[in-house]
């Protein structure tokens, strides 16, 4: 797989992110679309410094970009322009790696019940019905805010 096999949306995003965060070039891979279409899409898998299982994963697929960290994922591709999509994704990536936003996850009966990003300063004011979840944890890029708020083995 090569860069030239990417569609224009993927090329545009890859060009933009590598200008803004050039060190991510080493993590870029090209993956072939599944059987329904020709070409390839970009996949970036950035190792998390605080947890090897929580890499930051960014992929383009069609005219959509998906950003994943820990259990949370978010889709982009619905802005007025592709450039706006790219900028929103890069903004979120920077917020994650700067720990301006962190992930909070809750599970119920061993299954994911919720996962969302919050600002670290919002931790103290979170309103969660703790009785509804087996486990609630916080994960941040550098690990500064990593915490298990609740864990039940029942």
PDB file of N, CA, C and O in Angstrom, residues 37-101:
ATOM      1  N   UNK A  37     -14.779  -1.523  -2.318  1.00  0.00           N
ATOM      2  CA  UNK A  37     -14.205  -0.372  -3.009  1.00  0.00           C
ATOM      3  C   UNK A  37     -12.706  -0.547  -3.198  1.00  0.00           C
ATOM      4  O   UNK A  37     -12.054  -1.255  -2.457  1.00  0.00           O
ATOM      5  N   UNK A  38     -12.195   0.137  -4.203  1.00  0.00           N
ATOM      6  CA  UNK A  38     -10.764   0.106  -4.475  1.00  0.00           C
ATOM      7  C   UNK A  38     -10.064   1.168  -3.651  1.00  0.00           C
ATOM      8  O   UNK A  38     -10.677   2.064  -3.102  1.00  0.00           O
ATOM      9  N   UNK A  39      -8.741   1.065  -3.615  1.00  0.00           N
ATOM     10  CA  UNK A  39      -7.948   2.082  -2.945  1.00  0.00           C
ATOM     11  C   UNK A  39      -7.609   1.710  -1.520  1.00  0.00           C
ATOM     12  O   UNK A  39      -7.749   0.568  -1.094  1.00  0.00           O
ATOM     13  N   UNK A  40      -7.159   2.719  -0.797  1.00  0.00           N
ATOM     14  CA  UNK A  40      -6.687   2.493   0.567  1.00  0.00           C
ATOM     15  C   UNK A  40      -7.082   3.675   1.449  1.00  0.00           C
ATOM     16  O   UNK A  40      -7.451   4.736   0.966  1.00  0.00           O
ATOM     17  N   UNK A  41      -6.983   3.455   2.748  1.00  0.00           N
ATOM     18  CA  UNK A  41      -7.229   4.516   3.712  1.00  0.00           C
ATOM     19  C   UNK A  41      -6.048   4.593   4.671  1.00  0.00           C
ATOM     20  O   UNK A  41      -5.232   3.683   4.746  1.00  0.00           O
ATOM     21  N   UNK A  42      -5.954   5.705   5.390  1.00  0.00           N
ATOM     22  CA  UNK A  42      -4.850   5.924   6.321  1.00  0.00           C
ATOM     23  C   UNK A  42      -5.239   5.433   7.707  1.00  0.00           C
ATOM     24  O   UNK A  42      -6.372   5.608   8.148  1.00  0.00           O
ATOM     25  N   UNK A  43      -4.261   4.853   8.391  1.00  0.00           N
ATOM     26  CA  UNK A  43      -4.455   4.365   9.757  1.00  0.00           C
ATOM     27  C   UNK A  43      -3.221   4.782  10.548  1.00  0.00           C
ATOM     28  O   UNK A  43      -2.094   4.458  10.165  1.00  0.00           O
ATOM     29  N   UNK A  44      -3.426   5.519  11.623  1.00  0.00           N
ATOM     30  CA  UNK A  44      -2.329   6.003  12.453  1.00  0.00           C
ATOM     31  C   UNK A  44      -2.526   5.433  13.850  1.00  0.00           C
ATOM     32  O   UNK A  44      -3.577   5.637  14.463  1.00  0.00           O
ATOM     33  N   UNK A  45      -1.535   4.725  14.350  1.00  0.00           N
ATOM     34  CA  UNK A  45      -1.612   4.061  15.656  1.00  0.00           C
ATOM     35  C   UNK A  45      -0.467   4.581  16.516  1.00  0.00           C
ATOM     36  O   UNK A  45       0.672   4.142  16.385  1.00  0.00           O
ATOM     37  N   UNK A  46      -0.784   5.543  17.398  1.00  0.00           N
ATOM     38  CA  UNK A  46       0.233   6.219  18.201  1.00  0.00           C
ATOM     39  C   UNK A  46       0.297   5.584  19.584  1.00  0.00           C
ATOM     40  O   UNK A  46      -0.712   5.551  20.294  1.00  0.00           O
ATOM     41  N   UNK A  47       1.461   5.069  19.969  1.00  0.00           N
ATOM     42  CA  UNK A  47       1.581   4.419  21.280  1.00  0.00           C
ATOM     43  C   UNK A  47       1.301   5.382  22.434  1.00  0.00           C
ATOM     44  O   UNK A  47       1.814   6.499  22.466  1.00  0.00           O
ATOM     45  N   UNK A  48       0.493   4.932  23.360  1.00  0.00           N
ATOM     46  CA  UNK A  48       0.179   5.721  24.553  1.00  0.00           C
ATOM     47  C   UNK A  48       1.324   5.574  25.548  1.00  0.00           C
ATOM     48  O   UNK A  48       1.710   4.454  25.885  1.00  0.00           O
ATOM     49  N   UNK A  49       1.869   6.670  26.049  1.00  0.00           N
ATOM     50  CA  UNK A  49       2.996   6.569  26.982  1.00  0.00           C
ATOM     51  C   UNK A  49       2.620   6.013  28.354  1.00  0.00           C
ATOM     52  O   UNK A  49       3.481   5.540  29.081  1.00  0.00           O
ATOM     53  N   UNK A  50       1.331   6.030  28.698  1.00  0.00           N
ATOM     54  CA  UNK A  50       0.933   5.570  30.031  1.00  0.00           C
ATOM     55  C   UNK A  50       0.260   4.202  30.049  1.00  0.00           C
ATOM     56  O   UNK A  50       0.097   3.627  31.114  1.00  0.00           O
ATOM     57  N   UNK A  51      -0.146   3.685  28.872  1.00  0.00           N
ATOM     58  CA  UNK A  51      -0.862   2.415  28.843  1.00  0.00           C
ATOM     59  C   UNK A  51      -0.804   1.839  27.436  1.00  0.00           C
ATOM     60  O   UNK A  51      -1.433   2.364  26.524  1.00  0.00           O
ATOM     61  N   UNK A  52      -0.084   0.753  27.279  1.00  0.00           N
ATOM     62  CA  UNK A  52       0.111   0.151  25.959  1.00  0.00           C
ATOM     63  C   UNK A  52      -1.186  -0.321  25.315  1.00  0.00           C
ATOM     64  O   UNK A  52      -1.245  -0.485  24.109  1.00  0.00           O
ATOM     65  N   UNK A  53      -2.222  -0.528  26.104  1.00  0.00           N
ATOM     66  CA  UNK A  53      -3.500  -0.977  25.546  1.00  0.00           C
ATOM     67  C   UNK A  53      -4.393   0.176  25.115  1.00  0.00           C
ATOM     68  O   UNK A  53      -5.473  -0.044  24.578  1.00  0.00           O
ATOM     69  N   UNK A  54      -3.972   1.399  25.345  1.00  0.00           N
ATOM     70  CA  UNK A  54      -4.812   2.562  25.055  1.00  0.00           C
ATOM     71  C   UNK A  54      -4.201   3.492  24.024  1.00  0.00           C
ATOM     72  O   UNK A  54      -4.204   4.713  24.189  1.00  0.00           O
ATOM     73  N   UNK A  55      -3.671   2.951  22.971  1.00  0.00           N
ATOM     74  CA  UNK A  55      -3.091   3.787  21.922  1.00  0.00           C
ATOM     75  C   UNK A  55      -4.124   4.757  21.367  1.00  0.00           C
ATOM     76  O   UNK A  55      -5.332   4.515  21.441  1.00  0.00           O
ATOM     77  N   UNK A  56      -3.633   5.831  20.799  1.00  0.00           N
ATOM     78  CA  UNK A  56      -4.471   6.773  20.069  1.00  0.00           C
ATOM     79  C   UNK A  56      -4.501   6.282  18.629  1.00  0.00           C
ATOM     80  O   UNK A  56      -3.448   6.142  17.999  1.00  0.00           O
ATOM     81  N   UNK A  57      -5.693   5.992  18.152  1.00  0.00           N
ATOM     82  CA  UNK A  57      -5.843   5.436  16.803  1.00  0.00           C
ATOM     83  C   UNK A  57      -6.715   6.372  15.970  1.00  0.00           C
ATOM     84  O   UNK A  57      -7.809   6.737  16.393  1.00  0.00           O
ATOM     85  N   UNK A  58      -6.194   6.726  14.807  1.00  0.00           N
ATOM     86  CA  UNK A  58      -6.893   7.620  13.904  1.00  0.00           C
ATOM     87  C   UNK A  58      -6.978   6.928  12.552  1.00  0.00           C
ATOM     88  O   UNK A  58      -5.969   6.421  12.050  1.00  0.00           O
ATOM     89  N   UNK A  59      -8.172   6.893  11.983  1.00  0.00           N
ATOM     90  CA  UNK A  59      -8.301   6.282  10.664  1.00  0.00           C
ATOM     91  C   UNK A  59      -9.232   7.106   9.793  1.00  0.00           C
ATOM     92  O   UNK A  59     -10.153   7.767  10.279  1.00  0.00           O
ATOM     93  N   UNK A  60      -8.934   7.080   8.503  1.00  0.00           N
ATOM     94  CA  UNK A  60      -9.821   7.679   7.511  1.00  0.00           C
ATOM     95  C   UNK A  60     -10.500   6.516   6.811  1.00  0.00           C
ATOM     96  O   UNK A  60      -9.901   5.458   6.621  1.00  0.00           O
ATOM     97  N   UNK A  61     -11.736   6.690   6.486  1.00  0.00           N
ATOM     98  CA  UNK A  61     -12.440   5.645   5.736  1.00  0.00           C
ATOM     99  C   UNK A  61     -13.552   6.356   4.987  1.00  0.00           C
ATOM    100  O   UNK A  61     -14.473   6.894   5.598  1.00  0.00           O
ATOM    101  N   UNK A  62     -13.411   6.386   3.676  1.00  0.00           N
ATOM    102  CA  UNK A  62     -14.342   7.198   2.905  1.00  0.00           C
ATOM    103  C   UNK A  62     -14.119   8.651   3.275  1.00  0.00           C
ATOM    104  O   UNK A  62     -12.999   9.101   3.439  1.00  0.00           O
ATOM    105  N   UNK A  63     -15.192   9.377   3.450  1.00  0.00           N
ATOM    106  CA  UNK A  63     -15.094  10.781   3.846  1.00  0.00           C
ATOM    107  C   UNK A  63     -15.368  10.930   5.337  1.00  0.00           C
ATOM    108  O   UNK A  63     -16.111  11.815   5.768  1.00  0.00           O
ATOM    109  N   UNK A  64     -14.751  10.061   6.129  1.00  0.00           N
ATOM    110  CA  UNK A  64     -14.936  10.093   7.567  1.00  0.00           C
ATOM    111  C   UNK A  64     -13.608   9.789   8.254  1.00  0.00           C
ATOM    112  O   UNK A  64     -12.830   8.982   7.781  1.00  0.00           O
ATOM    113  N   UNK A  65     -13.394  10.441   9.392  1.00  0.00           N
ATOM    114  CA  UNK A  65     -12.212  10.191  10.209  1.00  0.00           C
ATOM    115  C   UNK A  65     -12.712   9.720  11.569  1.00  0.00           C
ATOM    116  O   UNK A  65     -13.637  10.306  12.131  1.00  0.00           O
ATOM    117  N   UNK A  66     -12.100   8.664  12.083  1.00  0.00           N
ATOM    118  CA  UNK A  66     -12.438   8.165  13.403  1.00  0.00           C
ATOM    119  C   UNK A  66     -11.225   8.322  14.307  1.00  0.00           C
ATOM    120  O   UNK A  66     -10.115   7.972  13.924  1.00  0.00           O
ATOM    121  N   UNK A  67     -11.464   8.857  15.504  1.00  0.00           N
ATOM    122  CA  UNK A  67     -10.430   9.006  16.524  1.00  0.00           C
ATOM    123  C   UNK A  67     -10.823   8.116  17.690  1.00  0.00           C
ATOM    124  O   UNK A  67     -11.950   8.195  18.178  1.00  0.00           O
ATOM    125  N   UNK A  68      -9.884   7.247  18.124  1.00  0.00           N
ATOM    126  CA  UNK A  68     -10.142   6.344  19.243  1.00  0.00           C
ATOM    127  C   UNK A  68      -9.059   6.516  20.305  1.00  0.00           C
ATOM    128  O   UNK A  68      -7.876   6.579  19.984  1.00  0.00           O
ATOM    129  N   UNK A  69      -9.495   6.542  21.553  1.00  0.00           N
ATOM    130  CA  UNK A  69      -8.580   6.504  22.692  1.00  0.00           C
ATOM    131  C   UNK A  69      -9.293   5.791  23.820  1.00  0.00           C
ATOM    132  O   UNK A  69     -10.422   6.146  24.167  1.00  0.00           O
ATOM    133  N   UNK A  70      -8.619   4.792  24.380  1.00  0.00           N
ATOM    134  CA  UNK A  70      -9.210   3.962  25.418  1.00  0.00           C
ATOM    135  C   UNK A  70     -10.506   3.383  24.852  1.00  0.00           C
ATOM    136  O   UNK A  70     -10.491   2.804  23.785  1.00  0.00           O
ATOM    137  N   UNK A  71     -11.605   3.533  25.542  1.00  0.00           N
ATOM    138  CA  UNK A  71     -12.861   2.968  25.042  1.00  0.00           C
ATOM    139  C   UNK A  71     -13.668   3.950  24.207  1.00  0.00           C
ATOM    140  O   UNK A  71     -14.683   3.597  23.634  1.00  0.00           O
ATOM    141  N   UNK A  72     -13.234   5.198  24.153  1.00  0.00           N
ATOM    142  CA  UNK A  72     -13.997   6.225  23.449  1.00  0.00           C
ATOM    143  C   UNK A  72     -13.583   6.297  21.987  1.00  0.00           C
ATOM    144  O   UNK A  72     -12.419   6.150  21.646  1.00  0.00           O
ATOM    145  N   UNK A  73     -14.561   6.535  21.125  1.00  0.00           N
ATOM    146  CA  UNK A  73     -14.251   6.857  19.737  1.00  0.00           C
ATOM    147  C   UNK A  73     -15.241   7.909  19.248  1.00  0.00           C
ATOM    148  O   UNK A  73     -16.343   8.034  19.766  1.00  0.00           O
ATOM    149  N   UNK A  74     -14.797   8.671  18.272  1.00  0.00           N
ATOM    150  CA  UNK A  74     -15.578   9.782  17.755  1.00  0.00           C
ATOM    151  C   UNK A  74     -15.390   9.845  16.245  1.00  0.00           C
ATOM    152  O   UNK A  74     -14.290   9.605  15.742  1.00  0.00           O
ATOM    153  N   UNK A  75     -16.457  10.163  15.532  1.00  0.00           N
ATOM    154  CA  UNK A  75     -16.411  10.251  14.069  1.00  0.00           C
ATOM    155  C   UNK A  75     -16.465  11.711  13.624  1.00  0.00           C
ATOM    156  O   UNK A  75     -17.216  12.507  14.175  1.00  0.00           O
ATOM    157  N   UNK A  76     -15.669  12.019  12.636  1.00  0.00           N
ATOM    158  CA  UNK A  76     -15.638  13.343  12.029  1.00  0.00           C
ATOM    159  C   UNK A  76     -15.865  13.177  10.533  1.00  0.00           C
ATOM    160  O   UNK A  76     -15.470  12.173   9.953  1.00  0.00           O
ATOM    161  N   UNK A  77     -16.465  14.155   9.926  1.00  0.00           N
ATOM    162  CA  UNK A  77     -16.691  14.108   8.487  1.00  0.00           C
ATOM    163  C   UNK A  77     -17.992  14.775   8.120  1.00  0.00           C
ATOM    164  O   UNK A  77     -18.525  14.578   7.030  1.00  0.00           O
ATOM    165  N   UNK A  78     -18.511  15.555   9.036  1.00  0.00           N
ATOM    166  CA  UNK A  78     -19.829  16.137   8.833  1.00  0.00           C
ATOM    167  C   UNK A  78     -19.801  17.657   8.866  1.00  0.00           C
ATOM    168  O   UNK A  78     -20.824  18.298   9.028  1.00  0.00           O
ATOM    169  N   UNK A  79     -18.627  18.226   8.709  1.00  0.00           N
ATOM    170  CA  UNK A  79     -18.485  19.683   8.710  1.00  0.00           C
ATOM    171  C   UNK A  79     -18.799  20.235   7.326  1.00  0.00           C
ATOM    172  O   UNK A  79     -19.017  19.481   6.379  1.00  0.00           O
ATOM    173  N   UNK A  80     -18.760  21.543   7.219  1.00  0.00           N
ATOM    174  CA  UNK A  80     -19.029  22.183   5.934  1.00  0.00           C
ATOM    175  C   UNK A  80     -17.916  21.960   4.922  1.00  0.00           C
ATOM    176  O   UNK A  80     -18.131  22.071   3.722  1.00  0.00           O
ATOM    177  N   UNK A  81     -16.703  21.647   5.423  1.00  0.00           N
ATOM    178  CA  UNK A  81     -15.582  21.418   4.503  1.00  0.00           C
ATOM    179  C   UNK A  81     -14.663  20.337   5.070  1.00  0.00           C
ATOM    180  O   UNK A  81     -14.646  20.092   6.272  1.00  0.00           O
ATOM    181  N   UNK A  82     -13.934  19.708   4.181  1.00  0.00           N
ATOM    182  CA  UNK A  82     -12.963  18.703   4.618  1.00  0.00           C
ATOM    183  C   UNK A  82     -11.915  19.331   5.529  1.00  0.00           C
ATOM    184  O   UNK A  82     -11.512  18.734   6.529  1.00  0.00           O
ATOM    185  N   UNK A  83     -11.477  20.537   5.183  1.00  0.00           N
ATOM    186  CA  UNK A  83     -10.448  21.215   5.980  1.00  0.00           C
ATOM    187  C   UNK A  83     -10.928  21.430   7.411  1.00  0.00           C
ATOM    188  O   UNK A  83     -10.161  21.307   8.352  1.00  0.00           O
ATOM    189  N   UNK A  84     -12.218  21.750   7.563  1.00  0.00           N
ATOM    190  CA  UNK A  84     -12.778  21.920   8.908  1.00  0.00           C
ATOM    191  C   UNK A  84     -12.754  20.588   9.668  1.00  0.00           C
ATOM    192  O   UNK A  84     -12.424  20.544  10.848  1.00  0.00           O
ATOM    193  N   UNK A  85     -13.081  19.482   8.978  1.00  0.00           N
ATOM    194  CA  UNK A  85     -12.985  18.143   9.592  1.00  0.00           C
ATOM    195  C   UNK A  85     -11.563  17.906  10.087  1.00  0.00           C
ATOM    196  O   UNK A  85     -11.352  17.501  11.232  1.00  0.00           O
ATOM    197  N   UNK A  86     -10.600  18.136   9.198  1.00  0.00           N
ATOM    198  CA  UNK A  86      -9.199  17.871   9.540  1.00  0.00           C
ATOM    199  C   UNK A  86      -8.779  18.677  10.768  1.00  0.00           C
ATOM    200  O   UNK A  86      -8.128  18.152  11.676  1.00  0.00           O
ATOM    201  N   UNK A  87      -9.156  19.961  10.780  1.00  0.00           N
ATOM    202  CA  UNK A  87      -8.771  20.832  11.901  1.00  0.00           C
ATOM    203  C   UNK A  87      -9.423  20.385  13.209  1.00  0.00           C
ATOM    204  O   UNK A  87      -8.795  20.427  14.269  1.00  0.00           O
ATOM    205  N   UNK A  88     -10.685  19.941  13.156  1.00  0.00           N
ATOM    206  CA  UNK A  88     -11.366  19.462  14.367  1.00  0.00           C
ATOM    207  C   UNK A  88     -10.678  18.209  14.915  1.00  0.00           C
ATOM    208  O   UNK A  88     -10.514  18.053  16.123  1.00  0.00           O
ATOM    209  N   UNK A  89     -10.279  17.316  14.019  1.00  0.00           N
ATOM    210  CA  UNK A  89      -9.597  16.088  14.442  1.00  0.00           C
ATOM    211  C   UNK A  89      -8.254  16.436  15.091  1.00  0.00           C
ATOM    212  O   UNK A  89      -7.931  15.939  16.173  1.00  0.00           O
ATOM    213  N   UNK A  90      -7.483  17.271  14.451  1.00  0.00           N
ATOM    214  CA  UNK A  90      -6.169  17.642  14.985  1.00  0.00           C
ATOM    215  C   UNK A  90      -6.319  18.352  16.325  1.00  0.00           C
ATOM    216  O   UNK A  90      -5.546  18.110  17.256  1.00  0.00           O
ATOM    217  N   UNK A  91      -7.342  19.181  16.462  1.00  0.00           N
ATOM    218  CA  UNK A  91      -7.605  19.844  17.745  1.00  0.00           C
ATOM    219  C   UNK A  91      -7.875  18.793  18.826  1.00  0.00           C
ATOM    220  O   UNK A  91      -7.323  18.867  19.932  1.00  0.00           O
ATOM    221  N   UNK A  92      -8.712  17.792  18.533  1.00  0.00           N
ATOM    222  CA  UNK A  92      -9.012  16.757  19.521  1.00  0.00           C
ATOM    223  C   UNK A  92      -7.763  15.959  19.871  1.00  0.00           C
ATOM    224  O   UNK A  92      -7.511  15.673  21.043  1.00  0.00           O
ATOM    225  N   UNK A  93      -6.964  15.625  18.887  1.00  0.00           N
ATOM    226  CA  UNK A  93      -5.727  14.873  19.136  1.00  0.00           C
ATOM    227  C   UNK A  93      -4.824  15.649  20.089  1.00  0.00           C
ATOM    228  O   UNK A  93      -4.294  15.100  21.055  1.00  0.00           O
ATOM    229  N   UNK A  94      -4.658  16.928  19.825  1.00  0.00           N
ATOM    230  CA  UNK A  94      -3.812  17.754  20.693  1.00  0.00           C
ATOM    231  C   UNK A  94      -4.392  17.852  22.100  1.00  0.00           C
ATOM    232  O   UNK A  94      -3.648  17.851  23.081  1.00  0.00           O
ATOM    233  N   UNK A  95      -5.707  17.941  22.214  1.00  0.00           N
ATOM    234  CA  UNK A  95      -6.338  17.976  23.545  1.00  0.00           C
ATOM    235  C   UNK A  95      -6.085  16.673  24.298  1.00  0.00           C
ATOM    236  O   UNK A  95      -5.858  16.691  25.507  1.00  0.00           O
ATOM    237  N   UNK A  96      -6.109  15.556  23.591  1.00  0.00           N
ATOM    238  CA  UNK A  96      -5.852  14.259  24.233  1.00  0.00           C
ATOM    239  C   UNK A  96      -4.406  14.185  24.705  1.00  0.00           C
ATOM    240  O   UNK A  96      -4.135  13.869  25.860  1.00  0.00           O
ATOM    241  N   UNK A  97      -3.451  14.473  23.817  1.00  0.00           N
ATOM    242  CA  UNK A  97      -2.043  14.299  24.180  1.00  0.00           C
ATOM    243  C   UNK A  97      -1.551  15.352  25.178  1.00  0.00           C
ATOM    244  O   UNK A  97      -0.590  15.125  25.888  1.00  0.00           O
ATOM    245  N   UNK A  98      -2.235  16.487  25.246  1.00  0.00           N
ATOM    246  CA  UNK A  98      -1.900  17.503  26.245  1.00  0.00           C
ATOM    247  C   UNK A  98      -2.673  17.308  27.544  1.00  0.00           C
ATOM    248  O   UNK A  98      -2.531  18.096  28.467  1.00  0.00           O
ATOM    249  N   UNK A  99      -3.511  16.290  27.581  1.00  0.00           N
ATOM    250  CA  UNK A  99      -4.380  15.977  28.720  1.00  0.00           C
ATOM    251  C   UNK A  99      -5.337  17.118  29.056  1.00  0.00           C
ATOM    252  O   UNK A  99      -5.709  17.312  30.209  1.00  0.00           O
ATOM    253  N   UNK A 100      -5.750  17.855  28.037  1.00  0.00           N
ATOM    254  CA  UNK A 100      -6.794  18.860  28.212  1.00  0.00           C
ATOM    255  C   UNK A 100      -8.157  18.183  28.300  1.00  0.00           C
ATOM    256  O   UNK A 100      -9.108  18.769  28.831  1.00  0.00           O
ATOM    257  N   UNK A 101      -8.251  16.970  27.726  1.00  0.00           N
ATOM    258  CA  UNK A 101      -9.429  16.130  27.881  1.00  0.00           C
ATOM    259  C   UNK A 101      -8.953  14.728  28.259  1.00  0.00           C
ATOM    260  O   UNK A 101      -7.867  14.306  27.875  1.00  0.00           O
TER     261      UNK A 101
END
